[in-house]
Tab-separated table of C-alpha atoms in Angstrom:
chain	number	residue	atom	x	y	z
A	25	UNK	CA	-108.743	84.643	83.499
A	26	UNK	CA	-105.187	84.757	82.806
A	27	UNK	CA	-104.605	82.577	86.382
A	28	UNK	CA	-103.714	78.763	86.354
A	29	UNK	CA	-103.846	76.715	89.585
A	30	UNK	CA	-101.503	74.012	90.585
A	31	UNK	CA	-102.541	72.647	94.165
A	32	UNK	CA	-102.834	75.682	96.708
A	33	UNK	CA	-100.592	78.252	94.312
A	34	UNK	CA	-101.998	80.343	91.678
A	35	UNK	CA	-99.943	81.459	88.998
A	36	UNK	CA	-100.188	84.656	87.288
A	37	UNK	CA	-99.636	83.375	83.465
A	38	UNK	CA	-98.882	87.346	82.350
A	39	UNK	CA	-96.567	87.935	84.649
A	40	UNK	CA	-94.953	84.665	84.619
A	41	UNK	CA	-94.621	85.240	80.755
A	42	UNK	CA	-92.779	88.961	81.629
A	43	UNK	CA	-90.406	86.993	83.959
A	44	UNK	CA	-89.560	84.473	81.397
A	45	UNK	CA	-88.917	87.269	78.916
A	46	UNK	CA	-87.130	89.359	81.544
A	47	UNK	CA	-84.679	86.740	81.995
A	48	UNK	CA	-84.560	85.320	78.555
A	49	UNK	CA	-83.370	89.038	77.006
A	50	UNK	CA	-80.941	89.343	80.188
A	51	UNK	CA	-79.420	86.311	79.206
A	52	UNK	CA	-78.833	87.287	75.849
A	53	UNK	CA	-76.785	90.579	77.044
A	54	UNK	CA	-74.675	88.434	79.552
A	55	UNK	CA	-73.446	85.983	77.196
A	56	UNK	CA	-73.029	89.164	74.964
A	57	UNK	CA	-70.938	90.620	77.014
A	58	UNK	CA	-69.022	87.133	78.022
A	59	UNK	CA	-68.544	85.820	74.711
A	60	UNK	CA	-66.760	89.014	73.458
A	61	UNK	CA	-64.659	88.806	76.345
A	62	UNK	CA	-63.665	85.193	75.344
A	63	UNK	CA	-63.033	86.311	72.150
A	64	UNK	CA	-60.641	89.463	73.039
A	65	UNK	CA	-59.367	86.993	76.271
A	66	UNK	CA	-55.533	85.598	75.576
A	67	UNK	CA	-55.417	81.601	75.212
A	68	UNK	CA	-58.891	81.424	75.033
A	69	UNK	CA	-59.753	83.982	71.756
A	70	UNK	CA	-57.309	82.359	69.319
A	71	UNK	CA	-56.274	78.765	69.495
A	72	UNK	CA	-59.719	77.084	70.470
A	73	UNK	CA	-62.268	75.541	68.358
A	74	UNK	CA	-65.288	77.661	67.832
A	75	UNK	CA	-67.667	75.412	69.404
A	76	UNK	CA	-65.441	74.804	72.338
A	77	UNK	CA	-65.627	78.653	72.989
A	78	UNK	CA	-69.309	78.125	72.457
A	79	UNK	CA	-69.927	75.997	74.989
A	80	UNK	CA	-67.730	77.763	77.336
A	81	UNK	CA	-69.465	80.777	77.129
A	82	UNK	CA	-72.903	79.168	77.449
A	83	UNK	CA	-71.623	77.519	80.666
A	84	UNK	CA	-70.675	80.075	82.250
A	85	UNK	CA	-73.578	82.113	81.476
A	86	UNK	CA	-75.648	79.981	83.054
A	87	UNK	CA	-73.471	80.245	86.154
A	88	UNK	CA	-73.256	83.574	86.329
A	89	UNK	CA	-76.761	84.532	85.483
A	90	UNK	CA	-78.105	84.358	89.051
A	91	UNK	CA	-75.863	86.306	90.614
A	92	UNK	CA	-76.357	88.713	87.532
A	93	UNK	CA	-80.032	88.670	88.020
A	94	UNK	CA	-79.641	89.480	91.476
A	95	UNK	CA	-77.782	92.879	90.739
A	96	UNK	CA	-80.048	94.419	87.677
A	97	UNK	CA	-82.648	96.221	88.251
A	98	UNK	CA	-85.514	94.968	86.343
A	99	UNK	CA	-86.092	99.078	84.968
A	100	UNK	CA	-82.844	98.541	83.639
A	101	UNK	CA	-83.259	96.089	81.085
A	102	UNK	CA	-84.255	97.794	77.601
A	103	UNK	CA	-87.967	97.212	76.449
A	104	UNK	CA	-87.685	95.134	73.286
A	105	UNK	CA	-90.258	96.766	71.056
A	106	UNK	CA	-88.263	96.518	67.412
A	107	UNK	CA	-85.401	94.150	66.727
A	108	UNK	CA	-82.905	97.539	66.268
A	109	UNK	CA	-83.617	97.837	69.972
A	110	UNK	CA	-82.014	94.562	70.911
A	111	UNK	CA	-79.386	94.731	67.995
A	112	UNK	CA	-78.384	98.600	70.157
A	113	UNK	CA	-78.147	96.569	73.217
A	114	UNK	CA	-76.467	93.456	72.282
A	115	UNK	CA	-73.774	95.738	70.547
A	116	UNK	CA	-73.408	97.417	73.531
A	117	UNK	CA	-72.732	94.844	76.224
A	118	UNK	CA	-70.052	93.474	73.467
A	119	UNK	CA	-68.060	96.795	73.632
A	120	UNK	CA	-67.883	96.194	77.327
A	121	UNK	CA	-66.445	93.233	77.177
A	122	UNK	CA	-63.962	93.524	73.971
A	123	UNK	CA	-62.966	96.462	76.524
A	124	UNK	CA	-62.261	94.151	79.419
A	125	UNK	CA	-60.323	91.536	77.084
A	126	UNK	CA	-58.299	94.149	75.912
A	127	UNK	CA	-56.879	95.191	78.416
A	128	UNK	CA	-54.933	92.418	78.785
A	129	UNK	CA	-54.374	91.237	75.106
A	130	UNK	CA	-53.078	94.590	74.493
A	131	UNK	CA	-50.038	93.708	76.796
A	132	UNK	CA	-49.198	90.908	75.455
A	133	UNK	CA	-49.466	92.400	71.943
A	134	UNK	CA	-46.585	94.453	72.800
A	135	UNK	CA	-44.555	92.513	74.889
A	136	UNK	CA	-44.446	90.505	71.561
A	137	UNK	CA	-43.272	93.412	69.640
A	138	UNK	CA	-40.271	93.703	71.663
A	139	UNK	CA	-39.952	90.180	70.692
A	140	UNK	CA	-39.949	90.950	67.214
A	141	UNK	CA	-37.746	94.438	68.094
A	142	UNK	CA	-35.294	91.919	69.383
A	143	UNK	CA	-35.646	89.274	66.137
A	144	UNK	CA	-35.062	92.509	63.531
A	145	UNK	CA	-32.273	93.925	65.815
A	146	UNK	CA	-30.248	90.678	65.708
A	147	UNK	CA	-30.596	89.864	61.715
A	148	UNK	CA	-32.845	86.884	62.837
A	149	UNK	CA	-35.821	87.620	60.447
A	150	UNK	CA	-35.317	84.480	58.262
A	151	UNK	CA	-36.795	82.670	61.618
A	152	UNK	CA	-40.292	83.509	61.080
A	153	UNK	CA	-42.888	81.049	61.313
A	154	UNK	CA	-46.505	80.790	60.628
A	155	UNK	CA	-48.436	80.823	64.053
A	156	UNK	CA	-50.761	78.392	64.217
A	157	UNK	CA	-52.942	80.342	66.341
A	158	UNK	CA	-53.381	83.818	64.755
A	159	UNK	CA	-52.114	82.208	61.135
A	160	UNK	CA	-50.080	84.618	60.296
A	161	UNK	CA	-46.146	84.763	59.992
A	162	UNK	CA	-44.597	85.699	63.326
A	163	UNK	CA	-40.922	85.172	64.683
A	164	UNK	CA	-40.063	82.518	66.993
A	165	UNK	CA	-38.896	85.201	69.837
A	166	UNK	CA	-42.299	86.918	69.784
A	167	UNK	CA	-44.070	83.567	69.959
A	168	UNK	CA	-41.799	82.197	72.690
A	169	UNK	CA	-42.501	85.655	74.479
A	170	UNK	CA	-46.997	85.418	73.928
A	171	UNK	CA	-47.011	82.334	74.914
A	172	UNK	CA	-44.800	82.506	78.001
A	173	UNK	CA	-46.699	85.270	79.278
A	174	UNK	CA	-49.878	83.666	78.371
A	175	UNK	CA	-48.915	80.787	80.944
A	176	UNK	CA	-47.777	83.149	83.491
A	177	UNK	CA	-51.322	84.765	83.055
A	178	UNK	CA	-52.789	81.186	83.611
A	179	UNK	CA	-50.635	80.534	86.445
A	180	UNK	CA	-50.899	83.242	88.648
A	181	UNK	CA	-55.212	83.077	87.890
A	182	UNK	CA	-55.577	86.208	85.713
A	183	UNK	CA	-58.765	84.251	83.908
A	184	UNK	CA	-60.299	84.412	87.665
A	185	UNK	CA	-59.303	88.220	88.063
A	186	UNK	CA	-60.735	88.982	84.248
A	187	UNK	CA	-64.192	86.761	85.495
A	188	UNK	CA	-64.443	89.222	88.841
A	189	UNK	CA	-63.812	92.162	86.669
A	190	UNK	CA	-66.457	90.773	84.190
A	191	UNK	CA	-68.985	90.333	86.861
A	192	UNK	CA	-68.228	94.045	88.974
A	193	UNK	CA	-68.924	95.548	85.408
A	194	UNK	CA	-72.221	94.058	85.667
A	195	UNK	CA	-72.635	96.001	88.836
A	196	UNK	CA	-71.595	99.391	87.896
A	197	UNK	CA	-72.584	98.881	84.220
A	198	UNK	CA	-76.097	96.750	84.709
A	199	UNK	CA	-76.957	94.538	81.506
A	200	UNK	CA	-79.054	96.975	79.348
A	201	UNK	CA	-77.973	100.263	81.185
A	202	UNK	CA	-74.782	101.100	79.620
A	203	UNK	CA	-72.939	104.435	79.206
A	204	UNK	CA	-70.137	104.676	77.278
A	205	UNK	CA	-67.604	107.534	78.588
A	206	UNK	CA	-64.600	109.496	77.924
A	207	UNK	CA	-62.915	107.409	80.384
A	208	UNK	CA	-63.362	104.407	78.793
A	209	UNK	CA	-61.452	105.229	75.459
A	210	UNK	CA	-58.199	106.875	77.739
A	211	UNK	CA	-58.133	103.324	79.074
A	212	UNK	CA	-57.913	101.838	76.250
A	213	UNK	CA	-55.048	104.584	74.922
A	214	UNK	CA	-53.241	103.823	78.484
A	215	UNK	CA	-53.082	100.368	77.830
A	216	UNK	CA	-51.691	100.480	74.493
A	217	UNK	CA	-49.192	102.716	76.083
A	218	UNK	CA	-48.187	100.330	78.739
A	219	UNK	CA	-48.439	97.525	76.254
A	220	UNK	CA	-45.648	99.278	74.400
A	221	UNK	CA	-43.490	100.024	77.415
A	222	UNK	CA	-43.515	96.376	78.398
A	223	UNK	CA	-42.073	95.569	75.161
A	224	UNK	CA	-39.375	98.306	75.192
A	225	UNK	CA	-39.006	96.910	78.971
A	226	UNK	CA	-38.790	93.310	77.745
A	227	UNK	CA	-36.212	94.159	74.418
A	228	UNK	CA	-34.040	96.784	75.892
A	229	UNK	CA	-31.482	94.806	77.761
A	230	UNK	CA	-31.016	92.446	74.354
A	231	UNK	CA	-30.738	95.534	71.942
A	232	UNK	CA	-28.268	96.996	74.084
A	233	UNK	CA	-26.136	93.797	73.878
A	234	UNK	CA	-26.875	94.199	70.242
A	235	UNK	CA	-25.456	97.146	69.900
A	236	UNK	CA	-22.212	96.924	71.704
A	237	UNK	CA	-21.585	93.371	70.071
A	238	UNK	CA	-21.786	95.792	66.660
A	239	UNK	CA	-19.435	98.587	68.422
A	240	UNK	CA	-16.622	95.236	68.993
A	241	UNK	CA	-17.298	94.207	65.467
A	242	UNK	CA	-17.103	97.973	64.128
A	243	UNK	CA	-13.649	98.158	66.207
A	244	UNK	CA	-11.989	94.525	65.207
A	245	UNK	CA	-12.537	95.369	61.800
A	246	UNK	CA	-10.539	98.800	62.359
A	247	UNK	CA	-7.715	96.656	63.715
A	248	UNK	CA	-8.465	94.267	61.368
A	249	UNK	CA	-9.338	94.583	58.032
A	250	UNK	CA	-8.380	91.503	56.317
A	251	UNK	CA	-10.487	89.457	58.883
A	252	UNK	CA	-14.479	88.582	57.274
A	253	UNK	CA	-16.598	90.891	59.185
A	254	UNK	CA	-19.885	90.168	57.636
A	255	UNK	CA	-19.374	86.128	58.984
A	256	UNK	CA	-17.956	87.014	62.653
A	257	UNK	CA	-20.587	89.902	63.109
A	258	UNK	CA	-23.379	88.362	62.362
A	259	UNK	CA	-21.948	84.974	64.812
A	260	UNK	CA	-21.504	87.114	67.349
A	261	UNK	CA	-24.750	89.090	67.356
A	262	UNK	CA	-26.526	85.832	67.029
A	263	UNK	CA	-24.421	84.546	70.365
A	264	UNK	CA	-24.906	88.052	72.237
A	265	UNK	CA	-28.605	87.619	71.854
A	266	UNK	CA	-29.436	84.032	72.596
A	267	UNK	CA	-26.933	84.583	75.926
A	268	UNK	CA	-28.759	87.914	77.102
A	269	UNK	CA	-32.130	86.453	75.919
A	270	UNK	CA	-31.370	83.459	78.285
A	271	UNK	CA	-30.608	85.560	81.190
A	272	UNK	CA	-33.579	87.810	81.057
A	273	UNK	CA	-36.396	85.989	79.982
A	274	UNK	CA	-37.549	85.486	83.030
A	275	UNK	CA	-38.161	89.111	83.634
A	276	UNK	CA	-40.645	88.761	80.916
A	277	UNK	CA	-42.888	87.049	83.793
A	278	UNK	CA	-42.337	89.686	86.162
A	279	UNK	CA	-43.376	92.654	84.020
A	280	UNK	CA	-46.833	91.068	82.605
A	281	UNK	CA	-47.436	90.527	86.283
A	282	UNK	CA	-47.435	94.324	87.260
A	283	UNK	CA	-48.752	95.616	84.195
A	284	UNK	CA	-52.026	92.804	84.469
A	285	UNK	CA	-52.371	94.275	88.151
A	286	UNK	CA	-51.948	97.563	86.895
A	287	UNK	CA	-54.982	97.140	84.358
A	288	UNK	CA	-57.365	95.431	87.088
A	289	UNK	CA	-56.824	98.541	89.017
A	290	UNK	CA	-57.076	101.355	86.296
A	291	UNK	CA	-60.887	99.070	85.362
A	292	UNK	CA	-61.850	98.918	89.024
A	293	UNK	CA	-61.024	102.687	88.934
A	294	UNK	CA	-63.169	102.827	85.746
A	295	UNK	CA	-66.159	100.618	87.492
């Protein structure tokens, strides 16, 4: 009773039923915790088609979900007895992953608003443009500046390092077992912090152009007077910050590549 044969096996139907339940509610939490990583992930969270990200996620569930398997505990996985007990779980695993997206998109979020420090500095607001991946109005610096870093990100294989980091969580953090800690949130504060100081990093050397082009305008109109200041000021800020912008763009690169290392340590720290 409860036994089917095939040839010389014998399968245990209740306990092949438990496996297939096992694994079906562990594959829920991983593509959980995946799918908000996608969505908190740069280049991959805004810009693709729903159902592309779908699929994606799916995927990759399915190829990480052996090796997952392989490091939880069965005790770990939460005993389904109401729906709330699930809907606690799912939520769960997604916190751990917008955490591990984050950390990443909260760089770039303010290595943009150096971008738009530098656009408001140099009287360039009039430049804004609708972004056709977030949909909202954003100046042409700050989207020059996401999306270079974005392909830096992509180029030196951050979407690898945020997949390792994604599958050590499931390690330290087993699907169904999580803890939520003090630690996490002062990650989260320490990355908005360095997201900030790699936009100061990233503006700095164009506002201070900025600013001494307006200390030679301030003085030439001393000498001056009869000569149009509004007109040459605003000619020469605009000059002063496409020439520095030129020469230190670059640098842009550099910085998102110490503060992405930076993060992968301070979350293998927090593994």
């Amino acid at each position: 009773m409860g036994e089917a044969s095939f040839g010389n096996g014998v399968i245990d139907i209740a306990e092949a039923s438990e496996w297939f339940g096992d694994h079906m509610v562990l594959g829920v939490l991983v593509l959980t915790r995946l799918s908000t990583l996608l969505m908190a992930m740069p280049s991959v969270g805004t810009g693709v088609p729903m159902r592309v990200r779908s699929l994606l996620a799916i995927l990759i569930t399915f190829l990480l979900l052996p090796s997952v398997a392989s490091l939880t505990p069965t005790e770990s996985l939460p005993r389904i007895d109401h729906l709330i007990d699930l809907t606690i779980a799912i939520a769960r695993e997604g916190l751990i992953g917008m955490l591990i997206g984050a950390t990443v998109q909260l760089i770039i979020t303010g290595m943009q608003l150096g971008g738009e420090a530098i656009t408001s500095t140099g009287g360039m607001q009039l430049g804004d443009a609708i972004d056709p991946t977030t949909r909202s109005s954003m100046p042409s610096i700050a989207r020059l500046v996401g999306l270079l870093v974005t392909t830096v990100m992509l180029a030196v294989g951050g979407h690898r390092l945020l997949m390792r980091l994604l599958l050590d969580s499931f390690k330290a953090l087993p699907a169904g077992d999580v803890e939520f800690s003090g630690e996490m949130l002062t990650l989260v504060v320490d990355q908005l912090t360095a997201g900030m100081v790699a936009g100061i990093r990233v503006a700095a050397p164009v506002i201070a152009a900025l600013l001494l082009s307006n200390i030679v305008t301030g003085l030439v109109s001393r000498t001056l007077p009869q000569i149009n200041v509004l007109a040459i000021g605003l000619s020469i800020n605009a000059l002063s910050m496409l020439i520095v912008l030129s020469l230190t763009i670059g640098s842009c690169g550099l910085i998102f590549q110490e503060e992405l290392a930076e993060a992968a340590r301070r979350l293998e720290g927090l593994w």
